[in-house]
Short mmCIF file of C-alpha atoms and ligand atoms in Angstrom, two decimals:
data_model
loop_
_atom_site.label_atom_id
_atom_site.label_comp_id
_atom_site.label_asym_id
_atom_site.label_seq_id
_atom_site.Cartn_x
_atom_site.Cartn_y
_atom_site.Cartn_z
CA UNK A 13 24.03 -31.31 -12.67
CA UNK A 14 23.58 -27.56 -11.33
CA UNK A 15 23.60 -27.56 -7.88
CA UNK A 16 20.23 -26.67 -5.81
CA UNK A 17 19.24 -23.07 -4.43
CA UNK A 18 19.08 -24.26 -0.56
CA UNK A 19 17.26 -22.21 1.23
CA UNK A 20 15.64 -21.72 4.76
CA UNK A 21 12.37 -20.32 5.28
CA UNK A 22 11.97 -18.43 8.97
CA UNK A 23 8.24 -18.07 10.08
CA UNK A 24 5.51 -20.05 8.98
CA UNK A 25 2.93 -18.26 9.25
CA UNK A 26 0.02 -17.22 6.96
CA UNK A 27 2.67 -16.49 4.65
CA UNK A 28 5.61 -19.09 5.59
CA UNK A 29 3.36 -21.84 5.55
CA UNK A 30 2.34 -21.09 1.83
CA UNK A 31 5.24 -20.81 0.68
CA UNK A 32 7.07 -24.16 2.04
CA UNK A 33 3.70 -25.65 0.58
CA UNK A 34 4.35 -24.09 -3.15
CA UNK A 35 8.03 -24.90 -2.94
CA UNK A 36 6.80 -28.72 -2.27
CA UNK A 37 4.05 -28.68 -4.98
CA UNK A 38 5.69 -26.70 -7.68
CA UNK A 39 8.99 -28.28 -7.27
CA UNK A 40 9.21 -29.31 -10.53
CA UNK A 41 8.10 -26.46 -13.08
CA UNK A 42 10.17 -24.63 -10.06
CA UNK A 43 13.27 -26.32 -11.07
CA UNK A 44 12.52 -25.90 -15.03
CA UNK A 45 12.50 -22.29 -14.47
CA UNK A 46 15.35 -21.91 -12.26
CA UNK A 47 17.70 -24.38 -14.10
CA UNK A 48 18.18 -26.18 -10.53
CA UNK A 49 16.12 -27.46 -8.12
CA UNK A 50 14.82 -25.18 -4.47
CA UNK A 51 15.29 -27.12 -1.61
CA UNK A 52 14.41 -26.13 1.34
CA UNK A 53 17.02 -26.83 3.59
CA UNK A 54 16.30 -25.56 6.60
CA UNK A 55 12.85 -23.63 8.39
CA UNK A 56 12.21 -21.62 11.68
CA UNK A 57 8.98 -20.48 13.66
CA UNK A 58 8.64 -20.61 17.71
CA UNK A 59 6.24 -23.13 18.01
CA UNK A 60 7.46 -26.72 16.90
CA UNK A 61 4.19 -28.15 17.44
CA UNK A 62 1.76 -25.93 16.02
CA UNK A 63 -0.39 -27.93 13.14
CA UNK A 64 0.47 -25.75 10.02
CA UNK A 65 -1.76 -27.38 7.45
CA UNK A 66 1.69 -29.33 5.82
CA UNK A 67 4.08 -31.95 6.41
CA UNK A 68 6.83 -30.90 8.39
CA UNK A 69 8.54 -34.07 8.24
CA UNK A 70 11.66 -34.48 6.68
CA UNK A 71 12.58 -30.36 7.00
CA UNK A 72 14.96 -29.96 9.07
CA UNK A 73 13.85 -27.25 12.20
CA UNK A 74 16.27 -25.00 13.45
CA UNK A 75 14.91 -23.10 16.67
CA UNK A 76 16.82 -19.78 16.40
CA UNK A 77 16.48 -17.95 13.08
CA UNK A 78 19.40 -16.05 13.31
CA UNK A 79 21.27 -18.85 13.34
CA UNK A 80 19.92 -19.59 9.85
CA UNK A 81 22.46 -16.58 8.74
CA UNK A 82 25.69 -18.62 9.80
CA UNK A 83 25.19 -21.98 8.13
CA UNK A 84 27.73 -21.49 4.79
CA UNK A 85 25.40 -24.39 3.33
CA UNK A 86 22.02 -22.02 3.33
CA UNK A 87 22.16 -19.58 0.21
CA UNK A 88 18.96 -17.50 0.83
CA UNK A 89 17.02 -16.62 3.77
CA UNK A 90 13.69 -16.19 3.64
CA UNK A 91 12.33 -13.33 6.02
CA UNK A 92 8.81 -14.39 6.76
CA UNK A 93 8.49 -13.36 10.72
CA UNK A 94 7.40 -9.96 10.18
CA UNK A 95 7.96 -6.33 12.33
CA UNK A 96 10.66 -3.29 11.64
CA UNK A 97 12.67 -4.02 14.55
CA UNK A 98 13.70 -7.42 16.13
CA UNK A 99 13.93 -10.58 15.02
CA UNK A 100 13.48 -9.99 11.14
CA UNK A 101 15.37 -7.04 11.23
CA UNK A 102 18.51 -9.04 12.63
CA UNK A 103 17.83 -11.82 10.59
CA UNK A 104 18.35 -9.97 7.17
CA UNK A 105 21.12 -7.75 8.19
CA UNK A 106 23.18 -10.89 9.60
CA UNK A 107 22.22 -13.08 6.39
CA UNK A 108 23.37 -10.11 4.38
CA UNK A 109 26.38 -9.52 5.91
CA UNK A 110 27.19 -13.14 5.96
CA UNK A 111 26.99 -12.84 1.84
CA UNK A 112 23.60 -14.54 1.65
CA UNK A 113 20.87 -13.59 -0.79
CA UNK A 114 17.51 -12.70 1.07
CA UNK A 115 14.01 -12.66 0.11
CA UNK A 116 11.41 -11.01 2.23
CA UNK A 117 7.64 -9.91 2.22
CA UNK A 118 8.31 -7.38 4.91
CA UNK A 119 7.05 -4.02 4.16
CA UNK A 120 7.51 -2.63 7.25
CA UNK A 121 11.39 -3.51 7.18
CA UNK A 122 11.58 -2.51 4.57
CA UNK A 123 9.94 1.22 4.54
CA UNK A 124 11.77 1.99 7.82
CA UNK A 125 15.44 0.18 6.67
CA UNK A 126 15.24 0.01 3.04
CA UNK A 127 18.21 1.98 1.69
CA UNK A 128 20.80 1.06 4.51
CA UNK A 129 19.31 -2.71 3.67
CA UNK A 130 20.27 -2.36 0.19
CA UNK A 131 23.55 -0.86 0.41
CA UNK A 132 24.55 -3.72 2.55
CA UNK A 133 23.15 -5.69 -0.40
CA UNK A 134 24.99 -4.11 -2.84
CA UNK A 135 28.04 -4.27 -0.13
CA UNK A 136 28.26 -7.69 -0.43
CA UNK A 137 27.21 -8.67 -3.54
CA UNK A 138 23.52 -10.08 -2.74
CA UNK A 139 20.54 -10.11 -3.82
CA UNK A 140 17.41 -8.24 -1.29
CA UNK A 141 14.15 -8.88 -2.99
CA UNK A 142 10.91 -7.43 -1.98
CA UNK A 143 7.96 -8.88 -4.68
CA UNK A 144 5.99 -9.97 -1.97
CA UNK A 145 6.25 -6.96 0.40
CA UNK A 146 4.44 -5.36 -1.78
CA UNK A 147 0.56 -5.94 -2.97
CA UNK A 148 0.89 -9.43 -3.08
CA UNK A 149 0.37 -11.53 -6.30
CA UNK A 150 0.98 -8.50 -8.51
CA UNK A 151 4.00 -8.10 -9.80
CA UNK A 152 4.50 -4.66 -9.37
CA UNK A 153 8.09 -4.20 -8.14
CA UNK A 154 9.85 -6.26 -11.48
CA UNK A 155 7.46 -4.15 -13.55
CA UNK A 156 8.59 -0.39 -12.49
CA UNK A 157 12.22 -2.02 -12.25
CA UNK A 158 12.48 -4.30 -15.22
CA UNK A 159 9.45 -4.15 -17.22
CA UNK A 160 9.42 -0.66 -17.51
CA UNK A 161 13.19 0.69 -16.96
CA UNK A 162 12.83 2.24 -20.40
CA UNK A 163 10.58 4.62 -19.47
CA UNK A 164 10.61 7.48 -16.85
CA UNK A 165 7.70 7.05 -14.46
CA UNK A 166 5.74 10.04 -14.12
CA UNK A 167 2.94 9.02 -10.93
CA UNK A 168 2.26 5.43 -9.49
CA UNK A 169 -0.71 5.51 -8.14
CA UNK A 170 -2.92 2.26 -6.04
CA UNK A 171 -5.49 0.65 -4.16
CA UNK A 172 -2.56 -1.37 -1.77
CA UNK A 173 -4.07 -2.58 1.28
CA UNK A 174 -7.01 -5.15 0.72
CA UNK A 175 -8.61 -4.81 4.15
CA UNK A 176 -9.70 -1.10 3.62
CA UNK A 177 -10.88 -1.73 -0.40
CA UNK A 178 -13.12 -4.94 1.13
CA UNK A 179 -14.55 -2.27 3.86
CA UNK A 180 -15.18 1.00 1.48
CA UNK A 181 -16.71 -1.83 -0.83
CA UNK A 182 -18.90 -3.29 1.43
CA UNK A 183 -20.32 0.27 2.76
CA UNK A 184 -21.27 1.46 -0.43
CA UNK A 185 -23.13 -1.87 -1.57
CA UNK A 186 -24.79 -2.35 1.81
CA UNK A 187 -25.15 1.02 3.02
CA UNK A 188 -23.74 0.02 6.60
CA UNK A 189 -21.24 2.08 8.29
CA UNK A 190 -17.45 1.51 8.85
CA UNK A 191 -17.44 0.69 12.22
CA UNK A 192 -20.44 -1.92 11.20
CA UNK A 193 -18.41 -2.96 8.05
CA UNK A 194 -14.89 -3.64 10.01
CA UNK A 195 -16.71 -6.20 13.19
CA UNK A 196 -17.91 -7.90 10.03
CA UNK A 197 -14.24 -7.91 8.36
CA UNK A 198 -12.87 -9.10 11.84
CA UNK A 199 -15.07 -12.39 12.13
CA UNK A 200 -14.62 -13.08 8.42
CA UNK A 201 -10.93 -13.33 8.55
CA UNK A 202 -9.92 -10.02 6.44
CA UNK A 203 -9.37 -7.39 9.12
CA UNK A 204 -7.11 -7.66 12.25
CA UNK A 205 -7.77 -7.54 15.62
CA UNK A 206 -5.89 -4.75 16.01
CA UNK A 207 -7.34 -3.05 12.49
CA UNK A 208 -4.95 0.01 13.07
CA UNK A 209 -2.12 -0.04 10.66
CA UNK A 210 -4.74 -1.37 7.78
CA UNK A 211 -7.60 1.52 8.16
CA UNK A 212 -5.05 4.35 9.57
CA UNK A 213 -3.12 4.05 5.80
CA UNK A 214 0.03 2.50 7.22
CA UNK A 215 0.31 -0.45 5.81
CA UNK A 216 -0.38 1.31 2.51
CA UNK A 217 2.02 3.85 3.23
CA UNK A 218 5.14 1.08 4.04
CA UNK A 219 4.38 -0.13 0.57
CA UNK A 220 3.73 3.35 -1.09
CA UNK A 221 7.32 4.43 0.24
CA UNK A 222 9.15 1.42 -1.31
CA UNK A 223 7.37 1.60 -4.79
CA UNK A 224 8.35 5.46 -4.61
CA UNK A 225 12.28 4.32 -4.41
CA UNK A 226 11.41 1.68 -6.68
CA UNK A 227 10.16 4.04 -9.51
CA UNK A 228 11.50 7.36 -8.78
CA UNK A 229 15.45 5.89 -7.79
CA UNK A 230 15.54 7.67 -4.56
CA UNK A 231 15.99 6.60 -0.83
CA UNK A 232 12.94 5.01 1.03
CA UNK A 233 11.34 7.70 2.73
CA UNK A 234 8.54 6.43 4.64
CA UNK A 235 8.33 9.41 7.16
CA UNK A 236 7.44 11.81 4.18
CA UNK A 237 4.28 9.92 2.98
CA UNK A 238 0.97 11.88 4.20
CA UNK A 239 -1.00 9.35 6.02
CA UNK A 240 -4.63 9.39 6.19
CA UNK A 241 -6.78 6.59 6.98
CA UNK A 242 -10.59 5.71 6.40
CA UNK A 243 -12.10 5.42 10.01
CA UNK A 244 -13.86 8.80 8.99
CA UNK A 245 -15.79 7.94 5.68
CA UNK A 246 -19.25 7.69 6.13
CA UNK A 247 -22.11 5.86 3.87
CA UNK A 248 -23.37 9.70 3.85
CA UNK A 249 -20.05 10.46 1.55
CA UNK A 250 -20.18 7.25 -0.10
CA UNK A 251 -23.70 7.90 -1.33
CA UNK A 252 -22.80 11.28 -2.53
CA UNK A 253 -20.03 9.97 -4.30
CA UNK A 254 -21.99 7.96 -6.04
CA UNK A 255 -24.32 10.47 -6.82
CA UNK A 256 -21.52 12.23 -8.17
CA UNK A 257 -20.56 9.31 -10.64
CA UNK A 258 -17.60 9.07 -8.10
CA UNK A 259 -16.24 6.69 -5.98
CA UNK A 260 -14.36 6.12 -2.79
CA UNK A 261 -10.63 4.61 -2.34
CA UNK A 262 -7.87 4.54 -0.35
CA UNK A 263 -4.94 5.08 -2.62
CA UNK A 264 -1.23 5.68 -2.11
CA UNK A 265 0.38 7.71 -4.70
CA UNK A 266 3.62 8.87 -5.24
CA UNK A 267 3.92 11.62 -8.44
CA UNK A 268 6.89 13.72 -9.33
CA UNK A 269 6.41 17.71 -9.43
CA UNK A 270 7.56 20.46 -9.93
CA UNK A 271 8.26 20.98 -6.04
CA UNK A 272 9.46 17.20 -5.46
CA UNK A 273 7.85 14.29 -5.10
CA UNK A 274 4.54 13.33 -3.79
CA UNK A 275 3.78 10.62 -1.57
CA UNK A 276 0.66 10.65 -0.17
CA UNK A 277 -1.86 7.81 1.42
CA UNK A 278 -5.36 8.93 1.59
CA UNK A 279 -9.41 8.39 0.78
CA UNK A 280 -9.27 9.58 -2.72
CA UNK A 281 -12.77 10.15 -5.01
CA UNK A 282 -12.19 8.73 -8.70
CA UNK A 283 -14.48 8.89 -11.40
CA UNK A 284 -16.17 5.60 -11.52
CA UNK A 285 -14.75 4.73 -15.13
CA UNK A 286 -11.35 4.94 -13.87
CA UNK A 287 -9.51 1.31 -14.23
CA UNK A 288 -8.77 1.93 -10.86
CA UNK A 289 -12.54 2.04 -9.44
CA UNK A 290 -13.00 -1.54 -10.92
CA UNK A 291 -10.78 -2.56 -8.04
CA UNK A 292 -13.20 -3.76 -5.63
CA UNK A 293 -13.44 -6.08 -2.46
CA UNK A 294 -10.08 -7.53 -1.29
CA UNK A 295 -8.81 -6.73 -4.53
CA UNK A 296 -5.46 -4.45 -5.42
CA UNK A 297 -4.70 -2.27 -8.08
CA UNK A 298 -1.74 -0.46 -9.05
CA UNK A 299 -1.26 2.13 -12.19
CA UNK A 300 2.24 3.19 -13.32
CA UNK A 301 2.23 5.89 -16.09
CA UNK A 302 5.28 5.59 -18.04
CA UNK A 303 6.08 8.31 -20.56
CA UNK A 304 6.95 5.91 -23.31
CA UNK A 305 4.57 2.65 -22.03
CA UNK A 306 1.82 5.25 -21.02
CA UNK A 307 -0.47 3.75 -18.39
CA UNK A 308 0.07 -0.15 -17.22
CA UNK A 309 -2.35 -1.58 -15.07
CA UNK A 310 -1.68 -4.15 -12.29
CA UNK A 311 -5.16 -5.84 -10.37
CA UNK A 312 -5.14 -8.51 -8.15
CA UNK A 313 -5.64 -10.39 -5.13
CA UNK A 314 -2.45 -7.83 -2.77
CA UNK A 315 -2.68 -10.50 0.38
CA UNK A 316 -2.88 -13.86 1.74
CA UNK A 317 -0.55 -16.66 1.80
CA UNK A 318 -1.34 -18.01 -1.39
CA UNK A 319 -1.34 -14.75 -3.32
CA UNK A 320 2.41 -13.83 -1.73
CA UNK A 321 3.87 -16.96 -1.78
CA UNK A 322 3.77 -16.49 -5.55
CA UNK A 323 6.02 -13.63 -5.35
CA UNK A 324 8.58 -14.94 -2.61
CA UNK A 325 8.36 -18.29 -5.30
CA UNK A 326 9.35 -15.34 -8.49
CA UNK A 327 11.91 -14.03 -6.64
CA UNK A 328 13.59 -17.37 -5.66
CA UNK A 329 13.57 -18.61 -9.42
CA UNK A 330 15.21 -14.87 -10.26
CA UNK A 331 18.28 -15.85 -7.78
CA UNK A 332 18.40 -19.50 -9.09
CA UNK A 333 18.80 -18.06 -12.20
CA UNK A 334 21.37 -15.91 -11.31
CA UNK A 335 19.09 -12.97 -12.49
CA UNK A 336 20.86 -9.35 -10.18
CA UNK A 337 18.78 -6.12 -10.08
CA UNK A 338 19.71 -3.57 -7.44
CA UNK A 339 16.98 -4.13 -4.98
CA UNK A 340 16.06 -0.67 -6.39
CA UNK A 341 16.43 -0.68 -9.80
CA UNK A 342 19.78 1.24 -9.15
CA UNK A 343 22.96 0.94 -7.05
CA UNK A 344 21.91 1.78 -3.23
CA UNK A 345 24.74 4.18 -3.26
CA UNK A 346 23.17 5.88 -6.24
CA UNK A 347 19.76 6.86 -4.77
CA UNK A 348 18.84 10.53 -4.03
CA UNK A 349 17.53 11.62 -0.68
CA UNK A 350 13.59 12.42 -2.03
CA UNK A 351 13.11 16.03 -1.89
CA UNK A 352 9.29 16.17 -0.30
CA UNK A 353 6.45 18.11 -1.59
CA UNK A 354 3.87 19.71 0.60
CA UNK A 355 0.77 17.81 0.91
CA UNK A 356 -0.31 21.80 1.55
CA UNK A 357 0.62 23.06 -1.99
CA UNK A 358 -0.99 19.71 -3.57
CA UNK A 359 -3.42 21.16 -6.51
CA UNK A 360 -6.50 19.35 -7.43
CA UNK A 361 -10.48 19.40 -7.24
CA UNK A 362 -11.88 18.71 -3.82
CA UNK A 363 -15.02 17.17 -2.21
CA UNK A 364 -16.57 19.46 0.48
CA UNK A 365 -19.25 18.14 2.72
CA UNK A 366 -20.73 20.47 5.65
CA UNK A 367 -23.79 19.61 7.82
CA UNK A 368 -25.36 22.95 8.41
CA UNK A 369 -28.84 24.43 9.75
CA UNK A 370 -31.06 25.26 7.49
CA UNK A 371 -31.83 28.97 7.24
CA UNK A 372 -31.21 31.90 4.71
CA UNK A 373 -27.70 33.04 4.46
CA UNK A 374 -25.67 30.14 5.32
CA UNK A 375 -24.50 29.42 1.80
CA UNK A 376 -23.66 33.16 1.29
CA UNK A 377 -21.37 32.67 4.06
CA UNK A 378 -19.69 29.81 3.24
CA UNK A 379 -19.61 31.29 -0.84
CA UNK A 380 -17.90 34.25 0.29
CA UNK A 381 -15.30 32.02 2.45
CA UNK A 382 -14.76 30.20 -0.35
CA UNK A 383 -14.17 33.22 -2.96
CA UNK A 384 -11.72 34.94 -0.85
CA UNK A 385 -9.37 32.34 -0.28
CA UNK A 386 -9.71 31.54 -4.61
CA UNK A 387 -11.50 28.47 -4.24
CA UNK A 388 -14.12 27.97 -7.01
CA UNK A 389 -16.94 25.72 -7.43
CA UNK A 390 -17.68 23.17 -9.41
CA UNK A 391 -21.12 21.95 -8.11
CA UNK A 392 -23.36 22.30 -5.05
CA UNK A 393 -25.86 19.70 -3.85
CA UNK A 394 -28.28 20.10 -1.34
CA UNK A 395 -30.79 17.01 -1.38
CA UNK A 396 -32.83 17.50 1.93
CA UNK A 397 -34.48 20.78 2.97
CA UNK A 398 -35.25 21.12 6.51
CA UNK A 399 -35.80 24.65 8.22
CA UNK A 400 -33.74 25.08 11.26
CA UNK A 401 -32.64 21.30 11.04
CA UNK A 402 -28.67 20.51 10.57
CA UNK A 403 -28.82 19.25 6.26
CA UNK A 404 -25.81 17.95 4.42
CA UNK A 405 -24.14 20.38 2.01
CA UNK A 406 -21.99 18.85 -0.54
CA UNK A 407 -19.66 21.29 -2.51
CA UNK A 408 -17.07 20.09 -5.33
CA UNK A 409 -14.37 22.73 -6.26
CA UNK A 410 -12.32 23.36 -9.48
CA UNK A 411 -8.57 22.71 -9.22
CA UNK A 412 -7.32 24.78 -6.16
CA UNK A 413 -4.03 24.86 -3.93
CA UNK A 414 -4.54 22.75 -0.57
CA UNK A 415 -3.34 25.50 1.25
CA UNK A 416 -5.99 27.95 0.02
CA UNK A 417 -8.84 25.27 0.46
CA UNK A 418 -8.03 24.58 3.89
CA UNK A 419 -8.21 28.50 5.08
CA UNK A 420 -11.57 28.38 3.78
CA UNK A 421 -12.67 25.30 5.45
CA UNK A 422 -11.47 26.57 8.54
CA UNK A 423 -13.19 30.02 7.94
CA UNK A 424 -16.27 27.45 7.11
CA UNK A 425 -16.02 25.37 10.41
CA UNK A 426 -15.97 28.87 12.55
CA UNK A 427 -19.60 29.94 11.10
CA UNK A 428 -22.19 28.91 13.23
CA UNK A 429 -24.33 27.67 11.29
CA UNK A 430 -21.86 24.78 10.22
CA UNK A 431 -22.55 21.85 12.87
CA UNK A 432 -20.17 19.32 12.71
CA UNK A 433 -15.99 19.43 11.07
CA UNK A 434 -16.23 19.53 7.19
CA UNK A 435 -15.55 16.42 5.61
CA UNK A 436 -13.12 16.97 3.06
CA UNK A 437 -11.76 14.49 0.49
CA UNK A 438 -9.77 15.31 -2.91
CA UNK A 439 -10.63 14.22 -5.92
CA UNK A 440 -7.97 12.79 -8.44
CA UNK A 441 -8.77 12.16 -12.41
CA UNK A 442 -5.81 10.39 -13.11
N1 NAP B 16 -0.37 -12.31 5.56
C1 NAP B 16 -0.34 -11.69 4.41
O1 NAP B 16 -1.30 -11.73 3.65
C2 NAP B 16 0.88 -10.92 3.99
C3 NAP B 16 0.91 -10.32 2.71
C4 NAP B 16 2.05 -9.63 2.31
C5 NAP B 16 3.13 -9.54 3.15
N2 NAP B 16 3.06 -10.11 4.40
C6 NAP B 16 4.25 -10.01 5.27
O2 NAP B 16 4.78 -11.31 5.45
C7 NAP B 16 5.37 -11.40 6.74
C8 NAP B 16 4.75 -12.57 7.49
O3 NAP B 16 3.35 -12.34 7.61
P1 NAP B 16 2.38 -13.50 8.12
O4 NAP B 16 0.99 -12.99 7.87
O5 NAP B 16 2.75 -14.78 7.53
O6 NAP B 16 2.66 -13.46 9.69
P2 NAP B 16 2.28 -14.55 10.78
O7 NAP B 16 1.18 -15.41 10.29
O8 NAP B 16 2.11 -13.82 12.04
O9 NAP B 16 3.60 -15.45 10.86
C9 NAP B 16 4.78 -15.03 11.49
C10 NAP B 16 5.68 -16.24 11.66
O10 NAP B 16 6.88 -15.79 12.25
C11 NAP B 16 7.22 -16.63 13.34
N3 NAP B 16 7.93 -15.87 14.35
C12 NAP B 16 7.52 -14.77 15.01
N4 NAP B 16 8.45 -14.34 15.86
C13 NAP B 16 9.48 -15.21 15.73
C14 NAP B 16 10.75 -15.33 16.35
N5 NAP B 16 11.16 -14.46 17.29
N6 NAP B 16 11.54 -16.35 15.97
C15 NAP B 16 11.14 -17.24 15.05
N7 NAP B 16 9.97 -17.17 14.41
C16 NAP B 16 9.16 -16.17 14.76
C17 NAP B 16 5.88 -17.14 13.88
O11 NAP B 16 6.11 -18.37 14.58
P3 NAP B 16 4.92 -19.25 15.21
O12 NAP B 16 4.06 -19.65 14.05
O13 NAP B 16 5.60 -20.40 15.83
O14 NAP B 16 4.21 -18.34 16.17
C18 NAP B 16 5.10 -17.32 12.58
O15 NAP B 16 5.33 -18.57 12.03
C19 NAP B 16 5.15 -10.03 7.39
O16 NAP B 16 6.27 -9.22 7.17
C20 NAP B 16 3.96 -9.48 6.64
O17 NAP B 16 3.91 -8.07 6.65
C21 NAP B 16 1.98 -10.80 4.82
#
């Protein structure tokens, strides 16, 4: 009889907790598919005591993770604690180093340490795998890597943190505001207390940096990606949108060009038909476009401890099988820095927004601004009429350069008629 995977599981949290409790459940399609059975032979949290909604009898508890990485009997570590730094960080570098395969759902480890992690992977012949790190259920990382590795990828582009697609949902179908919409999030369970690294695009930019290196066979780059959150969107924009036949979402994308590669995190407007827009609530979404495949489509639910336990539980049957990708798709030592391209010399059709007072001229002046920086329009829309009273102005331009949009808006924002900052937000077509 083949020997079992043992492995040890370190945190047990939201994630940790789901996973011991699939491992348990599953065990024995688990063992079908891996041709041996997963035991679990060893887990690690802080807290002995805490009730984590399963059995902890009979698993054997082992109070310092990092001693997990010296026992010769444990073949994969688990990295389910969490953070860049500390703990986790030690955890997989010692487990790797001591020749053991790890599994982790740890985007932020793995956007800030990806490359060095995998060429101590490749260093010592182990497997680093990442399914769960990023957009939960979906399986988007095997996809670009294996599903796809006939084709080159031209643009991934998705809706990868659930938090800010439940809050942009929930203003445009109640109308309420963000800061409204997030308290709500909060009590329900969805948002942190700390909301910051959801709404300010982090989160989606850990993950859009390691499905970059994923498609585009380059080094993790995190500090490239153009971060933009969505504490600014307002149910003013989302009803225009609408009114546009557009919608609202915050999308990472990462797109080869001419001038490098693209990564960018930001409140995007996509035509409402896009597959994309049907991503709503909690829900993720992730498109590849392939040149052979064309455009694959990924949706599901990209958090929670059910949702990525799945993936840690895909990866684990891919090492009991003895299944070896780079954790990139190709060897660590083989990936090329990313050459960056300028969010500023991006070229696409923008959304313009300006509240301004009411009286004759005003759209003269901001016409003219517009003209001599090359920017031209696609539509104006001016709903409300209100003499002398600040009115929302909402401008959509033809494809333009970033660069030559932004000296306009900020020839806009100096008139003084214009009231409050321009709202700007670009519009993709995918
Ligand atoms: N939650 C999600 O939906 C989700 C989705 C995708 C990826 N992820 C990633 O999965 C990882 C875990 O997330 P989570 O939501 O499960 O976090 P969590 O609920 O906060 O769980 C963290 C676990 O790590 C343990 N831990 C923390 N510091 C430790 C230390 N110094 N030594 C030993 N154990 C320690 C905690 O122990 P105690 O329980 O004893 O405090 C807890 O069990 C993170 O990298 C996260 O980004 C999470």
């Amino acid at each position: 009889m083949t020997k079992p995977l043992n492995i040890a599981v370190a945190g047990l949290g939201n994630v940790g907790a789901k996973v011991v409790t699939l491992i348990q459940q599953q065990a024995e399609i688990l063992e079908q598919r891996s041709g041996r059975a997963i035991n679990i032979a060893a887990v690690s949290a802080r807290n002995p005591s805490l009730d984590r909604g399963f059995d902890l009898t009979g698993l054997r508890w082992v109070s310092d993770p990092l001693a997990l990485a010296a026992e010769p009997e444990i073949d994969v570590v688990v990295e389910l604690i969490g953070g860049s730094e500390g703990p986790a960080r030690h955890l997989v570098e010692r487990a790797l180093s001591a020749g053991k395969h790890v599994v982790t759902a740890n985007k932020a480890l793995l956007a800030h340490h990806g490359t060095a992690l995998a060429e101590m992977a490749d260093r010592h012949g182990c497997v680093l795998a990442f399914e769960a790190a990023v957009a939960g259920a979906l399986p988007i990382i095997k996809s670009l890597r294996e599903g796809l590795a006939g084709n080159r990828v031209r643009e991934v582009h998705g809706i990868l943190n659930g938090t800010c697609n439940y809050i942009l949902t929930e203003m445009r179908e109640t109308g309420r505001s963000f800061a409204e919409v997030l308290s709500e999030a909060q009590k329900l369970g969805y948002a942190e207390a700390d909301p910051s690294f959801d709404v300010d695009g982090v989160d989606s930019a850990h993950k859009l940096a390691i499905l970059t290196a994923v498609t585009f066979g380059c080094a993790v780059n995190f500090a490239a990606v153009h971060v933009e959150g969505i504490r600014h969107i307002s149910p003013l924009d989302i009803a225009y949108a609408s009114e546009l036949g557009l919608r609202i979402k915050l999308l990472g994308i990462a797109r080869r060009t001419d001038r490098g590669i693209e990564q960018r995190v930001h409140p995007c407007l996509v035509p409402q038909q896009a597959p994309i827009a049907a991503a709503e609530g909690v829900f993720n979404a992730v498109v590849a476009d392939g040149d052979f495949a064309d455009k694959v489509l990924l949706v599901g639910r990209g958090a929670g401890g059910g949702p990525t336990a799945s993936a840690v539980a895909a990866d684990l049957v891919d090492i009991a099988r003895g299944r070896r990708t780079p954790p990139f798709g190709i060897p660590a030592s083989a990936l090329e820095p990313l050459r960056p391209a300028a969010i500023a010399d991006r070229v696409g059709a923008y959304y313009l927004r300006l509240m301004v007072v009411d009286r004759p001229g005003v759209i003269a002046d901001v016409s003219a601004a517009l003209r001599d920086h090359a920017v031209s329009l696609e539509s104006v829309l001016q709903r409300a009429r209100s003499p002398d009273q600040p009115v929302p102005v909402v401008l959509t331009t033809h494809e333009t350069r970033e660069a030559d949009l932004m000296g306009a808006v900020s020839r806009i924002a100096a008139l003084a008629a214009v009231v409050e900052t321009p709202r700007v937000i670009r519009i993709e077509q995918f």
